[in-house]
Short mmCIF file of C-alpha atoms and ligand atoms in Angstrom, two decimals:
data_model
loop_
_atom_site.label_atom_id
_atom_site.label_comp_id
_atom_site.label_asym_id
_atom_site.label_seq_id
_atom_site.Cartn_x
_atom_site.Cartn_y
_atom_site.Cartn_z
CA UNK A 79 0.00 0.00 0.00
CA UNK A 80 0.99 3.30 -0.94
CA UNK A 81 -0.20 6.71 0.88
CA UNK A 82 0.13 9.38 -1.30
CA UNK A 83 -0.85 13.91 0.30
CA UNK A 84 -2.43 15.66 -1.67
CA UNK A 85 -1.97 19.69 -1.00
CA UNK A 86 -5.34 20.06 -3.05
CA UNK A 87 -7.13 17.54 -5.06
CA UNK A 88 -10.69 17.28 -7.55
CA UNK A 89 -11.93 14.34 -7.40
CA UNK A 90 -13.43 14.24 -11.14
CA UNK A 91 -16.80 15.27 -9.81
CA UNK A 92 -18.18 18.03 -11.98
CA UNK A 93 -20.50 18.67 -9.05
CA UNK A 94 -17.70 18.68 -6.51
CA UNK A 95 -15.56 21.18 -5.85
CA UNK A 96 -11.43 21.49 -4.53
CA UNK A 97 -10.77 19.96 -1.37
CA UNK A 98 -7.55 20.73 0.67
CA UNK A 99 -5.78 17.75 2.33
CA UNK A 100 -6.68 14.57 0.48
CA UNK A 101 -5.29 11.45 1.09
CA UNK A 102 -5.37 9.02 -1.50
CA UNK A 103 -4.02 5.19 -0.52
CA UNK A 104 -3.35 3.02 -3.64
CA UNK A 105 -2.52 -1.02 -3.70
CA UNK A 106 -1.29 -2.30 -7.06
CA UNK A 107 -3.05 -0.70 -10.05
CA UNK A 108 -5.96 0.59 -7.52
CA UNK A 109 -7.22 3.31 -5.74
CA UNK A 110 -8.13 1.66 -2.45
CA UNK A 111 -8.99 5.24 -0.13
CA UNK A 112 -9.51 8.77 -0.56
CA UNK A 113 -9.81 10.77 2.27
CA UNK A 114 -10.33 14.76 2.17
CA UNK A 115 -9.51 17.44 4.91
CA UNK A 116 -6.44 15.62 6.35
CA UNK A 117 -4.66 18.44 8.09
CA UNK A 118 -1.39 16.62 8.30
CA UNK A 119 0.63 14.47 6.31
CA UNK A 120 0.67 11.16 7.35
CA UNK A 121 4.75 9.58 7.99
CA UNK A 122 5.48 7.69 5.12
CA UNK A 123 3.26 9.94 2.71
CA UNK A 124 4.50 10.96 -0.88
CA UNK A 125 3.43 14.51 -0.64
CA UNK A 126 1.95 15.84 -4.31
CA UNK A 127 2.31 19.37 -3.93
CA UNK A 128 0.23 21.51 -6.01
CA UNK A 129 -3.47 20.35 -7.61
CA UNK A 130 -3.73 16.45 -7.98
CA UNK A 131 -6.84 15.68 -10.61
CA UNK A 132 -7.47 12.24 -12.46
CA UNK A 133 -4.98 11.20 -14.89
CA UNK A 134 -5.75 12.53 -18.34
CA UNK A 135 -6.64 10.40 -21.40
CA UNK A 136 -6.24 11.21 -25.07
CA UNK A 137 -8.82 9.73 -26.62
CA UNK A 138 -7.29 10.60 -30.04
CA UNK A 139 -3.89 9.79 -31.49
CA UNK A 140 -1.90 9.07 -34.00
CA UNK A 141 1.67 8.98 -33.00
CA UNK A 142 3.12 9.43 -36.48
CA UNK A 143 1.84 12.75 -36.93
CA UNK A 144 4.20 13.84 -34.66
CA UNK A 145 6.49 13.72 -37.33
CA UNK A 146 5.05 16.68 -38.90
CA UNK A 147 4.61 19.52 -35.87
CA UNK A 148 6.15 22.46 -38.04
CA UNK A 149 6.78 20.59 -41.26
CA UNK A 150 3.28 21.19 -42.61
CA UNK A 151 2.88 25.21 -41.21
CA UNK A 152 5.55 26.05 -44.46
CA UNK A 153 3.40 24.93 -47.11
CA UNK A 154 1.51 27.85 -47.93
CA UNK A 155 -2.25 27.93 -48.51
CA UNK A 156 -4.04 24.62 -48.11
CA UNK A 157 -6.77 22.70 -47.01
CA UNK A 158 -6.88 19.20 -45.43
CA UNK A 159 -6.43 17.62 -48.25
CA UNK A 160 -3.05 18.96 -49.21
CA UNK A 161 -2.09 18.23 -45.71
CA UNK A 162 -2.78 14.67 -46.08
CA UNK A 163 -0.23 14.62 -48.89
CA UNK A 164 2.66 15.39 -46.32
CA UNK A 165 0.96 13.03 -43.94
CA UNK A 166 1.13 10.12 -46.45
CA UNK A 167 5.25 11.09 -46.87
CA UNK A 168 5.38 10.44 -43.41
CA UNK A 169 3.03 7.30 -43.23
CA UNK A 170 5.18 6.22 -46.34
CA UNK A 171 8.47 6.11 -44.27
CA UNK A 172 7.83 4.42 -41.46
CA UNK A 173 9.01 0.94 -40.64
CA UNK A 174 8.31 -1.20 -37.22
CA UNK A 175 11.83 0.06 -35.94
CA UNK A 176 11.38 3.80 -36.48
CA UNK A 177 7.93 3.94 -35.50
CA UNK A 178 8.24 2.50 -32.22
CA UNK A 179 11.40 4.87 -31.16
CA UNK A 180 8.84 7.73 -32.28
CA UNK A 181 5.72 6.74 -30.84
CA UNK A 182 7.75 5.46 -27.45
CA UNK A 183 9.20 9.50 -27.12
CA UNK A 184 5.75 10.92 -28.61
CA UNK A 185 4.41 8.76 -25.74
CA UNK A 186 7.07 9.91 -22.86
CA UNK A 187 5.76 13.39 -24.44
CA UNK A 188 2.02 12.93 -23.54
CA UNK A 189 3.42 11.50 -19.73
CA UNK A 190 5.50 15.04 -19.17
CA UNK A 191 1.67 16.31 -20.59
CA UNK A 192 -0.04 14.71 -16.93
CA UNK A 193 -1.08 12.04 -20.21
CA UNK A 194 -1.88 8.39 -18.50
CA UNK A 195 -4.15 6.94 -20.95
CA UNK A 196 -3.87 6.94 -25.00
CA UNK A 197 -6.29 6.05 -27.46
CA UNK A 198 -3.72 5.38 -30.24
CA UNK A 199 -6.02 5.19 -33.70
CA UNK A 200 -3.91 3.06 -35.70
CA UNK A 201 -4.21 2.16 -39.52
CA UNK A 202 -0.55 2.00 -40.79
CA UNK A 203 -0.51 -2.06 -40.34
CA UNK A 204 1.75 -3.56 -43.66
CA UNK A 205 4.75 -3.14 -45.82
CA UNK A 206 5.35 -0.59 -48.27
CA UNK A 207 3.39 -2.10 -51.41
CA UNK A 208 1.01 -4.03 -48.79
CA UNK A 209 2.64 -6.66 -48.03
CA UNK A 210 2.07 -7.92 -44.53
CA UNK A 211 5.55 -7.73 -42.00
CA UNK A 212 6.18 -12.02 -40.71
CA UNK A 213 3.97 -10.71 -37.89
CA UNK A 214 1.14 -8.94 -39.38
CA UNK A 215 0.97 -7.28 -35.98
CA UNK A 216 4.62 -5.76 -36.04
CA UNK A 217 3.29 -2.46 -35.93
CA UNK A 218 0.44 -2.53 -33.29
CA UNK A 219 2.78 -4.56 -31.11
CA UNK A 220 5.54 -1.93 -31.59
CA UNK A 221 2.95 1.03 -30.23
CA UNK A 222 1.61 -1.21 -27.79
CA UNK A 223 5.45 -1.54 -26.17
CA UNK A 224 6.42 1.97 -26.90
CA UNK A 225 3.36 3.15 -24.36
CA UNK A 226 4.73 0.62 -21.87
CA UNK A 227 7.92 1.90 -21.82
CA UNK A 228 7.11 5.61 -21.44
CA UNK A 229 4.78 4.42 -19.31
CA UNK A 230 1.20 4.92 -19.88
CA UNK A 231 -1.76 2.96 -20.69
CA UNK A 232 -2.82 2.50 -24.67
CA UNK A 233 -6.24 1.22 -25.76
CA UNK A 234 -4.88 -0.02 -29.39
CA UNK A 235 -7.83 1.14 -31.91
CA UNK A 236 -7.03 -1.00 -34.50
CA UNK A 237 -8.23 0.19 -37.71
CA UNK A 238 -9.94 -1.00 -40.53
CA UNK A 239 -9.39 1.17 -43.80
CA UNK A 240 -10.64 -0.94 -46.90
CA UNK A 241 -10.98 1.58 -49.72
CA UNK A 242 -9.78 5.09 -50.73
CA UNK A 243 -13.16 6.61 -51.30
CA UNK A 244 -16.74 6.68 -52.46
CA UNK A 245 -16.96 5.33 -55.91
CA UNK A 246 -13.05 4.34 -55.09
CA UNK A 247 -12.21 1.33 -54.39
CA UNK A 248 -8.52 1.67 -55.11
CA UNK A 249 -6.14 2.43 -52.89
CA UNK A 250 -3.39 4.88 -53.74
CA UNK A 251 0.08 3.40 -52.87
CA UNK A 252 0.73 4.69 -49.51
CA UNK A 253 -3.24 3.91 -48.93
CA UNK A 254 -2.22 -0.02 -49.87
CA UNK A 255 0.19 0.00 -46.11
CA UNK A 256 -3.42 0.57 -44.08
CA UNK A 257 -5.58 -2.13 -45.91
CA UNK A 258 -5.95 -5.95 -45.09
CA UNK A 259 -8.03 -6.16 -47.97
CA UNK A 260 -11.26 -7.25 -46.60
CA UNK A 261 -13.27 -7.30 -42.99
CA UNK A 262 -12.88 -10.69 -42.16
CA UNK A 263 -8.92 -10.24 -42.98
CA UNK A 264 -9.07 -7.41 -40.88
CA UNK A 265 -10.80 -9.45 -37.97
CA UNK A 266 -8.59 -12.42 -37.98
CA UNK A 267 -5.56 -9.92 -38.03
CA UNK A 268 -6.92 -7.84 -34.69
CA UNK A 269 -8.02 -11.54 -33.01
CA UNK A 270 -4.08 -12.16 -33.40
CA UNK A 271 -2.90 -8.81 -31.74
CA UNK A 272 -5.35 -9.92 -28.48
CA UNK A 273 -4.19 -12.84 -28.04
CA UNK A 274 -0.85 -11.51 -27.95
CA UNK A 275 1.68 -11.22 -25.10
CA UNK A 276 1.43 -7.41 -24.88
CA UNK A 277 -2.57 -7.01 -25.11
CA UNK A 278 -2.52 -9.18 -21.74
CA UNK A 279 -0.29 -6.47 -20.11
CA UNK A 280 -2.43 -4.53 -17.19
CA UNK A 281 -1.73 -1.14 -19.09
CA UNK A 282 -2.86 -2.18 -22.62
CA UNK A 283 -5.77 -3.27 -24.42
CA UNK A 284 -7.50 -3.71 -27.84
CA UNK A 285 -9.80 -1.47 -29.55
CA UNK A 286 -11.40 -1.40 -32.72
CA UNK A 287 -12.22 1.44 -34.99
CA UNK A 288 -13.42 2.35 -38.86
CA UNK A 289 -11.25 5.04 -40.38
CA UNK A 290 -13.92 7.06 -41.97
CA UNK A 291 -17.39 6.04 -44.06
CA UNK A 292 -14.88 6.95 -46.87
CA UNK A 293 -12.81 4.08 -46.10
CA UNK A 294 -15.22 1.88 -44.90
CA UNK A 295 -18.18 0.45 -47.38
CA UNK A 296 -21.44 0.17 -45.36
CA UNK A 297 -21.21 -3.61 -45.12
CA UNK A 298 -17.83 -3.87 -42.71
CA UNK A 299 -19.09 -1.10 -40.43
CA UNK A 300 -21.58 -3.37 -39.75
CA UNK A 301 -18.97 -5.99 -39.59
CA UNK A 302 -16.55 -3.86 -37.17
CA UNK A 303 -19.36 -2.58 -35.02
CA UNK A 304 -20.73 -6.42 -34.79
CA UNK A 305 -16.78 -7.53 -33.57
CA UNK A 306 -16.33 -4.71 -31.04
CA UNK A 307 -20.32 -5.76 -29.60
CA UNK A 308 -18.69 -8.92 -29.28
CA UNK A 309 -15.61 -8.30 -27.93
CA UNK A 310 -17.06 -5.39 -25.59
CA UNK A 311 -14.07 -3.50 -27.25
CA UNK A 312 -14.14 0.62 -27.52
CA UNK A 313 -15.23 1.14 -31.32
CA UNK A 314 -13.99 4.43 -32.60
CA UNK A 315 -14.93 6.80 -35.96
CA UNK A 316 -13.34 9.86 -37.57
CA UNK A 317 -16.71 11.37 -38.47
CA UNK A 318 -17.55 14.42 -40.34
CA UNK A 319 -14.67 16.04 -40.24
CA UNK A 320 -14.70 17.91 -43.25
CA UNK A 321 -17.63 18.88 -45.39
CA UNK A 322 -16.33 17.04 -48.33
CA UNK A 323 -16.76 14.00 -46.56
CA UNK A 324 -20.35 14.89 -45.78
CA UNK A 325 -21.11 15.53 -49.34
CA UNK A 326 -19.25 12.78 -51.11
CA UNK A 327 -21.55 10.63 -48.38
CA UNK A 328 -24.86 12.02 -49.13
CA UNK A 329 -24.26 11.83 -53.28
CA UNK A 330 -23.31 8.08 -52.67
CA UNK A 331 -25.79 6.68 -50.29
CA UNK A 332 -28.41 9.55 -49.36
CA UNK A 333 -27.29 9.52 -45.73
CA UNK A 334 -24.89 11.74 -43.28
CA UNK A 335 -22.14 10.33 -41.95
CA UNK A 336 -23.15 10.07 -38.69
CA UNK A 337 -26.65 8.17 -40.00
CA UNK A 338 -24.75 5.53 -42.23
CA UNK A 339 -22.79 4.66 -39.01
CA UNK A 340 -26.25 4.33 -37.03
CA UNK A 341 -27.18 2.41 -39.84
CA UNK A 342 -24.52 0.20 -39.37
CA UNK A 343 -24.78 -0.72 -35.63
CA UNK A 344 -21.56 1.67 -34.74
CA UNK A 345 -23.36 4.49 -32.23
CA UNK A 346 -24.08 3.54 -28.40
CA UNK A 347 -22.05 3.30 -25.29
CA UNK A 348 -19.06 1.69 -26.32
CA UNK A 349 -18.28 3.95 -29.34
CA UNK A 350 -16.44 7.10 -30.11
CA UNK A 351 -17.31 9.62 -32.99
CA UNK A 352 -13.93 11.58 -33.82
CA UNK A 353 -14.15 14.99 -34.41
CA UNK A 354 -18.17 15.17 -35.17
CA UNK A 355 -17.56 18.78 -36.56
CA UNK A 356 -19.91 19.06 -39.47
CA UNK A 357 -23.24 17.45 -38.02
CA UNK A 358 -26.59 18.61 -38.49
CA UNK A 359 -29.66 18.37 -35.98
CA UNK A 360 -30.71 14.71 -36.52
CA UNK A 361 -27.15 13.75 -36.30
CA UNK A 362 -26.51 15.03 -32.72
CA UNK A 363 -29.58 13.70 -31.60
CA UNK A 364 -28.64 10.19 -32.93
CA UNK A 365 -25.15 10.43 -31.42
CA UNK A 366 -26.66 12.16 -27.90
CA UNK A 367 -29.51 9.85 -27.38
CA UNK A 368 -27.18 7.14 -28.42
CA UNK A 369 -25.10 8.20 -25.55
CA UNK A 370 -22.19 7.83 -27.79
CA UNK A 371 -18.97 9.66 -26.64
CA UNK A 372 -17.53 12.64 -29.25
CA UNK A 373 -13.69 13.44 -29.33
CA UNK A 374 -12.99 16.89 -29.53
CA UNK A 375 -9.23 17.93 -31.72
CA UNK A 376 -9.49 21.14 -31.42
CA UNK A 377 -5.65 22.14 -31.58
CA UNK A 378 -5.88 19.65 -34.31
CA UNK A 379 -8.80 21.14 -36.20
CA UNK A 380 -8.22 24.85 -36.24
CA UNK A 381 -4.39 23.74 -37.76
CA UNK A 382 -6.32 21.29 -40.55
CA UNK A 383 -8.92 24.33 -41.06
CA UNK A 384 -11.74 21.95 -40.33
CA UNK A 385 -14.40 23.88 -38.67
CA UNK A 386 -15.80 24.11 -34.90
CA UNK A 387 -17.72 21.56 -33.81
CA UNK A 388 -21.10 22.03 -31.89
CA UNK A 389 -20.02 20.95 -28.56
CA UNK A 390 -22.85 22.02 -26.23
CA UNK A 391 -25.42 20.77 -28.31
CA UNK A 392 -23.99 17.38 -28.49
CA UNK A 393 -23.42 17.51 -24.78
CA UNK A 394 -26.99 18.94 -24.19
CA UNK A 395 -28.03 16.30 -26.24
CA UNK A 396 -26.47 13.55 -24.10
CA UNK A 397 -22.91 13.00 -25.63
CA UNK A 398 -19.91 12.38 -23.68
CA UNK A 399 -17.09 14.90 -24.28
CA UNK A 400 -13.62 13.65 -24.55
CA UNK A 401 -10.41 15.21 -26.11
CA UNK A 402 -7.71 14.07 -28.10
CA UNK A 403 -4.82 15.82 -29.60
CA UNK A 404 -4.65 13.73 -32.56
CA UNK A 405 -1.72 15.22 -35.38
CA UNK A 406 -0.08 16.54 -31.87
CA UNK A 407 0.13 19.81 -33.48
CA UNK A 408 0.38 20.32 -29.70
CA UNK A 409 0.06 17.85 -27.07
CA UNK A 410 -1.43 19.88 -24.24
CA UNK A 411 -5.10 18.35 -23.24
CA UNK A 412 -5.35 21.99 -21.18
CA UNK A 413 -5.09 23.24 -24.20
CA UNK A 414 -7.86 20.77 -26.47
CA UNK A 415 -9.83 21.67 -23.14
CA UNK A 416 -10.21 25.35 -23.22
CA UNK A 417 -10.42 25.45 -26.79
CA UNK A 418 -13.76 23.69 -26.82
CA UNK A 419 -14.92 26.58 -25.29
CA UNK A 420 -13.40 28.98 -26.15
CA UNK A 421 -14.32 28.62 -29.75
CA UNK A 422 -17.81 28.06 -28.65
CA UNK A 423 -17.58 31.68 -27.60
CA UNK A 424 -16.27 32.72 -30.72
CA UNK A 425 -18.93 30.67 -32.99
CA UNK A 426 -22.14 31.40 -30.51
CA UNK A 427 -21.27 34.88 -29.01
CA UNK A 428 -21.77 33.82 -25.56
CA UNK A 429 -19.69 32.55 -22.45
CA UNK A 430 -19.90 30.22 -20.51
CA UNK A 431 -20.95 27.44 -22.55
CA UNK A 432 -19.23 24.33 -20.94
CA UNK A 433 -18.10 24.96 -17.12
CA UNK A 434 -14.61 24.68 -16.41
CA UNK A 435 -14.98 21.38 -14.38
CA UNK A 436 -16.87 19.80 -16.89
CA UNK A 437 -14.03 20.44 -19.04
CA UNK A 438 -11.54 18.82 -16.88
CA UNK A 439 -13.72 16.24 -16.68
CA UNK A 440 -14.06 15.20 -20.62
CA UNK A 441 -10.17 15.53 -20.18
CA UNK A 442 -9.83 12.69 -17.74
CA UNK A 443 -13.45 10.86 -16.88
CA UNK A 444 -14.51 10.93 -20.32
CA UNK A 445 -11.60 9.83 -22.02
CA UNK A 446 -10.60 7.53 -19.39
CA UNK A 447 -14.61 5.86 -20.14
CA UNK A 448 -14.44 6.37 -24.24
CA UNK A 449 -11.26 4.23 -24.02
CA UNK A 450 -12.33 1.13 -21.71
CA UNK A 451 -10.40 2.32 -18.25
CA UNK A 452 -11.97 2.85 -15.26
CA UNK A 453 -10.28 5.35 -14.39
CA UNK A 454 -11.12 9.42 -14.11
CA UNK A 455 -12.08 9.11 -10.65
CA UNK A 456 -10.14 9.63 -7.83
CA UNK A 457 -12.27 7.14 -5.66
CA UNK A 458 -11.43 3.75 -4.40
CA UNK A 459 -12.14 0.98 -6.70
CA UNK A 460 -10.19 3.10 -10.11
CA UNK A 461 -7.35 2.71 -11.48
CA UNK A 462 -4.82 4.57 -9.49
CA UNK A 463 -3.62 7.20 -12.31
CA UNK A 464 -3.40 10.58 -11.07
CA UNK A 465 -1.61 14.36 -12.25
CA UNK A 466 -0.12 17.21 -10.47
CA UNK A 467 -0.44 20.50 -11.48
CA UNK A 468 2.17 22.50 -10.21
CA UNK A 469 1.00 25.34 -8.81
CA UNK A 470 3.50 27.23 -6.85
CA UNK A 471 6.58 27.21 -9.26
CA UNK A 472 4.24 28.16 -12.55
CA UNK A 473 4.47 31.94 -13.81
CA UNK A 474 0.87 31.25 -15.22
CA UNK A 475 -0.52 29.58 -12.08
CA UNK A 476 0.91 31.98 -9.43
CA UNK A 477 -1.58 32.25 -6.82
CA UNK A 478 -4.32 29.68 -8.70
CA UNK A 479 -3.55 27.37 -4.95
CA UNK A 480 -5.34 30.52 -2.68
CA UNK A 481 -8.75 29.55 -3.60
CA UNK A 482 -9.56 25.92 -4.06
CA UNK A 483 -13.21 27.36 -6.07
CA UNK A 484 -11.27 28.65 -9.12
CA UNK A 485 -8.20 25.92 -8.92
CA UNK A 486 -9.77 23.90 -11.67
CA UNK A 487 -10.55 27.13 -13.64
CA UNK A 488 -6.97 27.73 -13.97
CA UNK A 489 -5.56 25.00 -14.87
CA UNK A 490 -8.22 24.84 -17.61
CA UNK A 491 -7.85 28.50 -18.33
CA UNK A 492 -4.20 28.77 -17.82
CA UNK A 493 -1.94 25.72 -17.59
CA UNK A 494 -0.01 24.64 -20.00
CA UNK A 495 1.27 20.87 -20.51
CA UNK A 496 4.42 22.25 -19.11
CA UNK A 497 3.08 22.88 -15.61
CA UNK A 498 2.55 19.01 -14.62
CA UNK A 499 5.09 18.51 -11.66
CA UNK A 500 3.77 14.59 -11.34
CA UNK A 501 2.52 11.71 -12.73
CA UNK A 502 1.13 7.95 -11.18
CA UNK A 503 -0.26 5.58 -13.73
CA UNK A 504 -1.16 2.58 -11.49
CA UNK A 505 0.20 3.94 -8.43
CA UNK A 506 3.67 3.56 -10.33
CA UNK A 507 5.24 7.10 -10.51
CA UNK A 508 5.90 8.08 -14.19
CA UNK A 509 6.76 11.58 -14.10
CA UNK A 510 8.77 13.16 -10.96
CA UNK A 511 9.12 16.63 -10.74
CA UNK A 512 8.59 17.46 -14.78
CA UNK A 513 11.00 15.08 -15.20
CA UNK A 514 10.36 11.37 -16.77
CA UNK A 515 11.75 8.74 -14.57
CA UNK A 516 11.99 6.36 -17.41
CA UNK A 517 13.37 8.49 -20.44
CA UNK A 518 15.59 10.48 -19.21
CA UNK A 519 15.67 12.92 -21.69
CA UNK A 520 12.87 13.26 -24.00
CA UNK A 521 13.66 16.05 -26.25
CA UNK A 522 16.69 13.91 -27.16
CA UNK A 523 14.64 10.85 -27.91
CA UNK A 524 12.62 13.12 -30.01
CA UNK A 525 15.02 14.51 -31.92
CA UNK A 526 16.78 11.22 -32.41
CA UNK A 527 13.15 9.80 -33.72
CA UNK A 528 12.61 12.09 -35.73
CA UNK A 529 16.30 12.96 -37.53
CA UNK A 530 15.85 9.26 -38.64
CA UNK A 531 12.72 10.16 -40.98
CA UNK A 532 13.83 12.79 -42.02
CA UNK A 533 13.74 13.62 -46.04
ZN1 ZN R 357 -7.60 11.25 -36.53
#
């Protein structure tokens, strides 16, 4: 057992506020106490100066886009689309060697972030040309290790991407690496990966998800959805991203997006609609009364030019909010956070819109849910994965520890990913201090990572 003081802790309640003096006692992987208003530190304690929340989760990653933080900002005018092109360069390069020393740093990244949980949405499965690797799973199992190593949990979203379009059933030649050429294919590939040694690991576990309705004909979403039922396995969707998509969908089956996916069996508890920017009335309500969680990108979707999303009426509706940072333009989930409201204000003219602990709490709780961990709680029984804002050595946090009614409004407002002192993902300390205990220097591991795809 280990007895951890916390100077000032949320428990994940939206409806429950700071409290000063929590104790939290962990066993294993487990929360197994939490006690408030403890006026002095217990002997033995690990003291977590500053304000402790629930670990956060990234619902949405993928870990080679890291690669391109500042490569795509010099290409001039553009839309998505021409950003895919330098995406594919990327997804092009990568082999089972390269990708795990960048995901492994792009995960020790996310830790330093007050990151415990990511949901790692992953389609680049074969060779160049298609070819499977000896173990079809090389790749998955690569991402699965590199999140053990820098120490956080992964929910593997492995992802089936059949086709390169409506009315396309080609694949271009980068296209041909994410393809196992039919459902079933796909299936018997992912039943592999979780019966694998690292899917049995306490910190991982297998996901499923369909890469768009572009990628996806209507028969394997059905096919997908029917597996993850099965499986009780998260299900994740990019959905209506971009307004292209929604059109090329409506000229080739007469339905949105979001209602081919319903269609299909893909909406409820257990899934995850990605971005859910461009969605109409009848779509929220199917995806709110569905109860199915949305992923917010927003660091990710002002950079691709995508759009705002309509986040209180999905969340009015009954939608859980989560965040990802998916390209990792940034990886700051303060930042995704704020954003969602903040470009609320701009789109509606009002403030307000989502409180601030409500925002911390699609940050950790809802994440934490949309990727299968029971975590996002600090209460006994949950995981024990937990982050510490520092609050008395941050420029931008100075005095943010006075009042324990606004303490969650700054970090939402104000904190940056740089201002996380500590991190426990199963009661196992990650992050010390800002500093990763188990790579020791993750700028360098970065650098080296990324030097080695370089054109
Ligand atoms: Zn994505």
């Amino acid at each position: 057992v280990t007895t951890w003081f916390a100077d000032l802790a949320w428990t994940g309640d939206p409806d429950i506020g700071v409290e000063t003096g929590v104790v939290i006692e962990t066993n294993g992987q487990h929360i197994t106490k939490v006690a408030p208003g403890v006026s002095v530190v217990p002997p033995g304690a690990r003291r977590l100066a500053g304000l402790t929340v629930p670990g956060l989760a990234n619902a949405h990653s993928h870990a080679f886009h890291r690669a391109l933080r500042g490569r795509t900002q010099l290409a001039g005018a553009g839309d998505f689309w021409s950003w895919r092109e330098l995406m594919y360069l990327v997804a092009g390069s990568l082999e089972p060697d390269t990708y795990y020393d960048l995901a492994r740093a792009c995960y020790a990244e996310m830790a330093l972030a007050g990151i415990t949980a990511v949901g790692e949405f992953h389609y680049l499965h074969h060779q160049k040309g298609g070819v499977p690797y000896a173990d079809p799973n090389a790749m998955g199992r690569g991402l699965m290790a590199a999140a053990q190593e820098a120490g956080i949990r992964i929910t593997l979203l492995d992802t089936c991407y059949l086709r390169g379009g409506f009315g396309e059933p080609q694949l271009d030649p980068v296209q041909v690496r994410f393809s196992d050429g039919d459902v079933d294919r796909w299936a018997l590939r992912v039943a592999a990966l979780a019966d694998g040694s690292a899917a049995s690991r306490p910190t991982c576990r297998i996901g499923a998800a369909i890469h768009s309705v572009r990628a996806v004909p209507e028969p394997a979403i059905t096919a997908v959805a029917d597996w993850a039922a099965a499986e009780d396995a998260p299900l994740h969707m990019h959905v209506s991203e971009q307004p292209g998509e929604n059109r090329d969908c409506l000229a080739a089956t007469g339905r949105t997006p979001t209602a081919l996916l319903a269609a299909g069996g893909a909406l409820g508890r257990r899934g995850t609609a990605v971005h859910a920017t461009h969605v109409n009335a009848a779509d929220i309500d199917a995806l709110g009364s569905s109860r199915t969680a949305v992923c917010f990108c927003p660091t990710t979707e002002r950079d691709l030019a995508d759009g705002i999303g309509p986040a209180r009426l999905l969340v009015d509706a009954g939608a859980v909010l989560c965040l990802g940072s998916d390209s990792h333009a940034q990886i700051d989930l303060f930042e995704e956070a704020r954003a969602v409201e903040l470009d609320e204000r701009l789109a509606t003219g009002r403030r307000g819109n989502l409180d601030p602990h409500r925002l911390m709490a699609a940050a950790a709780a809802g994440g934490a849910a949309s990727l299968g961990w029971d975590a996002g709680r600090l209460e006994p029984g949950r995981l024990a994965d937990f982050t510490t804002i520092d609050l008395q050595h941050s420029v931008r946090l100075a005095g943010a520890g006075s009042d324990p009614a606004t303490a969650v409004a700054h970090a939402v407002f104000a904190a940056t990913a740089g201002d996380v002192a500590h991190v426990v993902v199963g009661g196992e300390v990650i992050v010390e201090n800002g500093r990763h205990v188990r790579v020791h220097d993750v700028p360098q591991a970065l650098a080296t990572a990324l030097a080695a795809l370089a054109p």
